[in-house]
Short mmCIF file of C-alpha atoms and ligand atoms in Angstrom, two decimals:
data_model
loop_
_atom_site.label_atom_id
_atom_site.label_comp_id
_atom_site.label_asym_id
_atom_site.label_seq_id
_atom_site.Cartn_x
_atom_site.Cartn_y
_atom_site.Cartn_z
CA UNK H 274 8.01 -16.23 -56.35
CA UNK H 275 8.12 -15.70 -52.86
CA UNK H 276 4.80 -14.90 -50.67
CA UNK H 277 4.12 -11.51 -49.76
CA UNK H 278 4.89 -10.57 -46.49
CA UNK H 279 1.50 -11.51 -43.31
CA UNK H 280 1.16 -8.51 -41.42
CA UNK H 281 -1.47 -8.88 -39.42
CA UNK H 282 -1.17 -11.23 -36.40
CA UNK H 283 -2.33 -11.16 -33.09
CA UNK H 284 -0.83 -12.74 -29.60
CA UNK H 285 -2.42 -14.18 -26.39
CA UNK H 286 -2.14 -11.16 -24.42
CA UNK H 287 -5.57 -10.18 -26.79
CA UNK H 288 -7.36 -12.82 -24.71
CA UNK H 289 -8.71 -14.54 -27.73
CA UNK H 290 -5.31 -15.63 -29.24
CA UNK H 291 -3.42 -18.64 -28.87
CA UNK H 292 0.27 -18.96 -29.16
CA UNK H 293 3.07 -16.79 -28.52
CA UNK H 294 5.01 -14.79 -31.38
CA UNK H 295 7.75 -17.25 -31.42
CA UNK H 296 5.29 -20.17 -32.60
CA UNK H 297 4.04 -17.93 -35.35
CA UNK H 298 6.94 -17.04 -36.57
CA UNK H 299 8.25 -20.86 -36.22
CA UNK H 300 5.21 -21.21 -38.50
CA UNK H 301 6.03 -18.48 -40.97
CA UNK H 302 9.56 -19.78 -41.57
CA UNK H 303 8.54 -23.53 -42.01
CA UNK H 304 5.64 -21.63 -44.75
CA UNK H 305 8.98 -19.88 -46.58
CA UNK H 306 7.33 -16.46 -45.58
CA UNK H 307 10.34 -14.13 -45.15
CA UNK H 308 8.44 -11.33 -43.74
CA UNK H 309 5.77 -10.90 -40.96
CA UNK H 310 4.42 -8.41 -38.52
CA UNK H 311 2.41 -8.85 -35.52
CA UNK H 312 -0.84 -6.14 -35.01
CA UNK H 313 -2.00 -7.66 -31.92
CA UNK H 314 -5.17 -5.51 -30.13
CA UNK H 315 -4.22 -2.16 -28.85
CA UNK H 316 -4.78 -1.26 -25.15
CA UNK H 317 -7.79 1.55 -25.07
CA UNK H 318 -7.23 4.72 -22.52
CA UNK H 319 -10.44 2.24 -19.74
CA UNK H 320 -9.38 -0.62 -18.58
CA UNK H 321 -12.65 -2.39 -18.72
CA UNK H 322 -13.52 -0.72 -22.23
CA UNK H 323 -14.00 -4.48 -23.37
CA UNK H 324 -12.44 -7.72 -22.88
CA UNK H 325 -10.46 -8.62 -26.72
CA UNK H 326 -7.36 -6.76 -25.99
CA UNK H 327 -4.09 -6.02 -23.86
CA UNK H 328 -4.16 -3.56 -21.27
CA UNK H 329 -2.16 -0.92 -21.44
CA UNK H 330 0.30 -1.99 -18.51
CA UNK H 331 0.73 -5.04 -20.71
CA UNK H 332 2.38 -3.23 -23.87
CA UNK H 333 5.97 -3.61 -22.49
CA UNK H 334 5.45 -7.30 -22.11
CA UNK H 335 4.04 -7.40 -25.98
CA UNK H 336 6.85 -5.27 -27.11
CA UNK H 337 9.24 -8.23 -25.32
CA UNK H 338 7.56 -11.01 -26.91
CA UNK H 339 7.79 -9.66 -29.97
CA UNK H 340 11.70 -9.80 -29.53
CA UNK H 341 12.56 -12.56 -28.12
CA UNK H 342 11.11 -13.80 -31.78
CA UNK H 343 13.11 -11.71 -33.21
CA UNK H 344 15.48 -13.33 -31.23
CA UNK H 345 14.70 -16.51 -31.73
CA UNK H 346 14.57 -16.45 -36.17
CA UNK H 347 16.66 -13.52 -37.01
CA UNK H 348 16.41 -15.25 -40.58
CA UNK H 349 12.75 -13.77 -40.79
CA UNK H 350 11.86 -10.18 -40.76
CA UNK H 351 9.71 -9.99 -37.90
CA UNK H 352 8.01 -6.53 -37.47
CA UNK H 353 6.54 -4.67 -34.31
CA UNK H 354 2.67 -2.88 -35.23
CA UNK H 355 -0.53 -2.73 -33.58
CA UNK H 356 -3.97 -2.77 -34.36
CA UNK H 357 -5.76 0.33 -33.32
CA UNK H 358 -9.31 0.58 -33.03
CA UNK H 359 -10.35 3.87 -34.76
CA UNK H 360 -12.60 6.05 -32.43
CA UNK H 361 -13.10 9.37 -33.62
CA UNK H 362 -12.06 11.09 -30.33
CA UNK H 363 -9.38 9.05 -29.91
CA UNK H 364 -6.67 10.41 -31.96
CA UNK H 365 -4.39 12.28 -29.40
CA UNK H 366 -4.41 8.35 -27.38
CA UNK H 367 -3.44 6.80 -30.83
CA UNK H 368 -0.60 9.84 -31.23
CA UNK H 369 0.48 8.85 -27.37
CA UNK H 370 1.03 5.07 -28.16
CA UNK H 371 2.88 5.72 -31.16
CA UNK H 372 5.51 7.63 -29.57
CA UNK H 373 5.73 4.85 -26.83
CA UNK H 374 7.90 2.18 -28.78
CA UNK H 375 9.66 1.76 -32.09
CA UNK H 376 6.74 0.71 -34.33
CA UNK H 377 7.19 -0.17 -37.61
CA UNK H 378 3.16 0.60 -38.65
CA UNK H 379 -0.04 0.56 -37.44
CA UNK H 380 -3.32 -1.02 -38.88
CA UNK H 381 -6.55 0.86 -37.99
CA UNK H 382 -9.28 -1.20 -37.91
CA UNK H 383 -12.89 0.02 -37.65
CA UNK H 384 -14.87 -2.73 -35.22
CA UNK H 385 -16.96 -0.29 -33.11
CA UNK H 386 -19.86 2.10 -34.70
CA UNK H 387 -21.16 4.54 -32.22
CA UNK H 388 -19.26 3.95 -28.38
CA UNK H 389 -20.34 0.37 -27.87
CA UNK H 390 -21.05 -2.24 -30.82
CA UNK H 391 -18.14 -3.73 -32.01
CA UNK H 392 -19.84 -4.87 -34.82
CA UNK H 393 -17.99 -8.11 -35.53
CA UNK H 394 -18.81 -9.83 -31.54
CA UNK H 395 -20.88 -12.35 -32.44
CA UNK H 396 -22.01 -11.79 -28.85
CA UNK H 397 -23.55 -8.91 -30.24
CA UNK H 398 -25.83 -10.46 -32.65
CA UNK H 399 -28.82 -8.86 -31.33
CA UNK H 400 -27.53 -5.47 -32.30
CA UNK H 401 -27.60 -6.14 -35.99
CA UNK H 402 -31.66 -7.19 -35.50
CA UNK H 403 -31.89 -3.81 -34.34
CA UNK H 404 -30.80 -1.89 -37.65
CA UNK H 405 -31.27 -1.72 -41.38
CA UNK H 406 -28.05 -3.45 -42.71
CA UNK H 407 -27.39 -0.55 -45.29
CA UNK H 408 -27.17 1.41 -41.68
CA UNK H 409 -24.76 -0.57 -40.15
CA UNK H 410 -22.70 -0.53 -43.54
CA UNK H 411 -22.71 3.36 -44.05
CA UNK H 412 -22.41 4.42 -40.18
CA UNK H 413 -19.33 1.81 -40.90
CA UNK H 414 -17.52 3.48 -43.99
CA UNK H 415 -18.38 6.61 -42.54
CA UNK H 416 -15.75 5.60 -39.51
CA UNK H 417 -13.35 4.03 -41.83
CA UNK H 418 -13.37 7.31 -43.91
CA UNK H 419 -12.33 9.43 -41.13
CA UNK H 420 -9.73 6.71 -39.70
CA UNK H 421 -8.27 6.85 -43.85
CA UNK H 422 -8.41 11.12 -42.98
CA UNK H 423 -6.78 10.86 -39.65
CA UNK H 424 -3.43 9.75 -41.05
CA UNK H 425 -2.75 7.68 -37.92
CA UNK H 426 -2.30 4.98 -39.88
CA UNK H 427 0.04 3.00 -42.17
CA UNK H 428 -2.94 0.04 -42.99
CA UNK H 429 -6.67 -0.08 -42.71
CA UNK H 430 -7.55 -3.24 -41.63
CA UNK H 431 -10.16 -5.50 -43.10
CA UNK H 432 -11.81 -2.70 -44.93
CA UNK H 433 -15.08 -4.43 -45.16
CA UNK H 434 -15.75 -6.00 -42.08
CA UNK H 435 -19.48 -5.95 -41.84
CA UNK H 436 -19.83 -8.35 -44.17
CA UNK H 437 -18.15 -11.16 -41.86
CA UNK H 438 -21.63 -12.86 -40.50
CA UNK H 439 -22.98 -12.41 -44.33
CA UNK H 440 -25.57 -9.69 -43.45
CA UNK H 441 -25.56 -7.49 -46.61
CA UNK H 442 -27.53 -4.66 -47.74
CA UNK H 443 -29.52 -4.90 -50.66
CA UNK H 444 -28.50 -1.09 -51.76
CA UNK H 445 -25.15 -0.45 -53.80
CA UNK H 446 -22.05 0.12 -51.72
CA UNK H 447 -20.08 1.75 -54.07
CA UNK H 448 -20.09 5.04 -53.03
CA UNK H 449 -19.32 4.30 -49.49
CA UNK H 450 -16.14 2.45 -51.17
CA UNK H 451 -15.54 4.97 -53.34
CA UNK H 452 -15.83 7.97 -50.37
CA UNK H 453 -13.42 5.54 -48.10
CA UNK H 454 -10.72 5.12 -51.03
CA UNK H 455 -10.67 8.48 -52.38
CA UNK H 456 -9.32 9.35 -48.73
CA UNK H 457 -7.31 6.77 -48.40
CA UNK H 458 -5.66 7.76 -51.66
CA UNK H 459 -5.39 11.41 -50.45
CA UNK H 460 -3.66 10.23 -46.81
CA UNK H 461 -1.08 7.82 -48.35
CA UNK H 462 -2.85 4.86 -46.86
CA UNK H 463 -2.71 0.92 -47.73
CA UNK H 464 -5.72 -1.14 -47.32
CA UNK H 465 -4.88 -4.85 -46.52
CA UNK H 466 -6.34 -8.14 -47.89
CA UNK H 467 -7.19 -10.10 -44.80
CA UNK H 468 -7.78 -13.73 -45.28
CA UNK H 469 -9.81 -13.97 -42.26
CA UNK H 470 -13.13 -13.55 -43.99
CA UNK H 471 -12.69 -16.60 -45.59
CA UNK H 472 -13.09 -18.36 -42.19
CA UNK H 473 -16.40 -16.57 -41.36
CA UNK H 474 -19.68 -16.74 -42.24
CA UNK H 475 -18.89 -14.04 -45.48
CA UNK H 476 -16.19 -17.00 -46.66
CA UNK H 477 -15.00 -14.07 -48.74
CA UNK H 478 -11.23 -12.19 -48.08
CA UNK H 479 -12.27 -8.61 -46.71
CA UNK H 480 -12.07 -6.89 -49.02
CA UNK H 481 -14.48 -7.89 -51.94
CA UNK H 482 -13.04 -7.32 -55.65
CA UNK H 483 -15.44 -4.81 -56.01
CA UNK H 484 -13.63 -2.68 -53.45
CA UNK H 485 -10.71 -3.73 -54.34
CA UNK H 486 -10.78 -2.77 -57.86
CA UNK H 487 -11.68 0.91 -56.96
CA UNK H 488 -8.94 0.65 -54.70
CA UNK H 489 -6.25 -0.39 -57.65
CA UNK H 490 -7.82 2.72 -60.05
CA UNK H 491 -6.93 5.25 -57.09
CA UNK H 492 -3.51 3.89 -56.27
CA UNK H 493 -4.44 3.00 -52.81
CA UNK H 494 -1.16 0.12 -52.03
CA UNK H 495 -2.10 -3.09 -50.17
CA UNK H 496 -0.43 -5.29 -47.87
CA UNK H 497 -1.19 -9.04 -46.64
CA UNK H 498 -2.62 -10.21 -43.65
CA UNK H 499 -3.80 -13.43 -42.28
CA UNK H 500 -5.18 -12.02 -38.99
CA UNK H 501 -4.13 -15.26 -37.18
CA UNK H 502 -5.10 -15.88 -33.98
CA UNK H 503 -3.14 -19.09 -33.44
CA UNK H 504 -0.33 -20.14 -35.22
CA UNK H 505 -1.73 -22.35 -37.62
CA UNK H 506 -3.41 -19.61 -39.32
CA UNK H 507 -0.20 -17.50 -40.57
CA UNK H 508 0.18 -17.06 -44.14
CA UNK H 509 -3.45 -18.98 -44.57
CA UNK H 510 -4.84 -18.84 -47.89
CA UNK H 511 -2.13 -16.46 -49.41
CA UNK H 512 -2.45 -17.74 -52.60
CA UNK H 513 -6.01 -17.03 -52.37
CA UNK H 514 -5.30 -13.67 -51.96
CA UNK H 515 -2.03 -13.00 -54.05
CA UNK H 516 -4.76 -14.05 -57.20
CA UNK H 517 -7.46 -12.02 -56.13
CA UNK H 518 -5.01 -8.91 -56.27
CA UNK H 519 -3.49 -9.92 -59.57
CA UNK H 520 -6.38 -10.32 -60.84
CA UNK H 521 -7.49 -6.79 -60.55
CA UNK H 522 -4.03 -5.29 -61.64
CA UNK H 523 -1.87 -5.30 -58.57
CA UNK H 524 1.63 -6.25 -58.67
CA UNK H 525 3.49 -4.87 -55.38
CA UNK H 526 2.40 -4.70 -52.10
CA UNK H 527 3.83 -2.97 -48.95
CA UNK H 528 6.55 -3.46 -46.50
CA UNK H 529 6.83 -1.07 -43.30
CA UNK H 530 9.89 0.12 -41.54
CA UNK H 531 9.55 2.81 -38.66
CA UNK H 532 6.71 3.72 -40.21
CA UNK H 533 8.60 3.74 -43.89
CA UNK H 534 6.81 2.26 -46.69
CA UNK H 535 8.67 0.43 -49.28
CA UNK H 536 6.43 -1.24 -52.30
CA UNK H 537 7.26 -4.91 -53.19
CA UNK H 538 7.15 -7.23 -56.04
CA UNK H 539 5.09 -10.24 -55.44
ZN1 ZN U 608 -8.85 -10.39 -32.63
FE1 FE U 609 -9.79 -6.44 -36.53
FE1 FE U 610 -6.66 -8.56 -36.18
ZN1 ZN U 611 -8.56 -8.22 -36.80
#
């Protein structure tokens, strides 16, 4: 049984990466992976919006390093996404960079609530002593509800990201799950299990079974991702995660193609 395809990688031109796409996929082939896709940061519409991504005069160049390892291991499928941060407000920008290259998908990730706290910076600490964590959590899904709506997306990233530094509301999150997934459901939209979480404070894959298993009863499809940010981290802890799905029912997960979903055994 081969490993489900790692869809979610990122590249130095993020500014918090290391290695370039050709080590990661170097790493995916030496792993047996036969499929991966990098997501790297998108550029916003300001410059100086905040300093974790490409700018936008940089896309071309990400596009290009993206083929030379294509290039380089035309034995692995090597696809070309982004990750888009979901701003309400921001849709016609998101519409503008997909008609700028050939994507095969985009994630939409939630990090910001309101303009300005990117929830996950752990320079931003002191925003989380500010607020009721049950807040932060519902202002969150809230976000993540609309980005499911907008149908700008093929993936929503790390669907439960405020859990990453282990701040957790003592209330029941189900119905902000259930809200999220009912519209993801309705816009044809995967949700991916990120591995990432496992190497934060959470040490939990986003998202939790709990989520997940709503997820599975509405037929929302998942894909992979490691979220590596260096190349040592593609395909980590896929077994971890090709369990956790099995064991709440999942059998296939997704593969994108100009934006063309195909579901696959794993
Ligand atoms: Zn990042
Ligand atoms: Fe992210
Ligand atoms: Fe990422
Ligand atoms: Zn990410």
């Amino acid at each position: 049984m081969s490993l489900p395809a790692d869809l979610h990688m990122h590249t130095p031109l993020c500014r918090h990466a290391t290695g370039e796409p050709v080590d990661y996929a170097r790493q995916a082939v030496a792993l047996g992976l036969t499929e991966i896709g990098f997501s790297d940061h998108s550029p916003m519409p300001q410059e100086d919006f905040d300093n974790w991504r490409m700018f936008d005069r940089q896309l071309d160049e990400y596009v290009a390093k993206v083929w030379l390892a294509q290039k380089t291991f035309p034995q692995l499928a090597i696809r070309l996404a982004l990750e888009v941060d979901y701003l309400p407000g921001h849709e016609d920008w998101i519409r503008a960079l997909a008609a700028r290259h050939p994507w095969d998908y985009f994630i939409g990730s939630v990090h910001y609530i309101g303009d300005a706290w990117d929830i996950d910076n752990p320079a931003k600490m002191s925003e989380w002593k500010k607020r009721n964590p049950f807040e932060v959590w519902q202002s969150y899904f809230e976000r993540l509800t609309l980005a499911a709506d907008s149908k700008l997306f093929e993936i929503i990233g790390h669907a439960d990201l405020p859990k990453k530094f282990n701040i957790r509301p003592q209330q029941d999150c189900t119905p902000l799950y259930e809200k999220f997934l009912t519209a993801a459901a309705r816009a044809g939209c995967a949700i991916e299990l990120n591995t990432a979480g496992l190497r934060k404070e959470c040490r939990e894959i986003y998202p939790s079974r709990p989520l997940l298993q709503i997820a599975f009863q509405k037929n929302v499809p998942i894909t992979f991702g490691s979220d590596a940010h260096t190349p040592a981290e593609v395909g980590m802890n896929f077994a971890d995660a090709v369990s956790l799905a099995r064991g709440v029912g999942y059998t296939e997960s997704c593969r994108f193609k100009q934006r063309q979903r195909e579901l696959v055994k794993f």
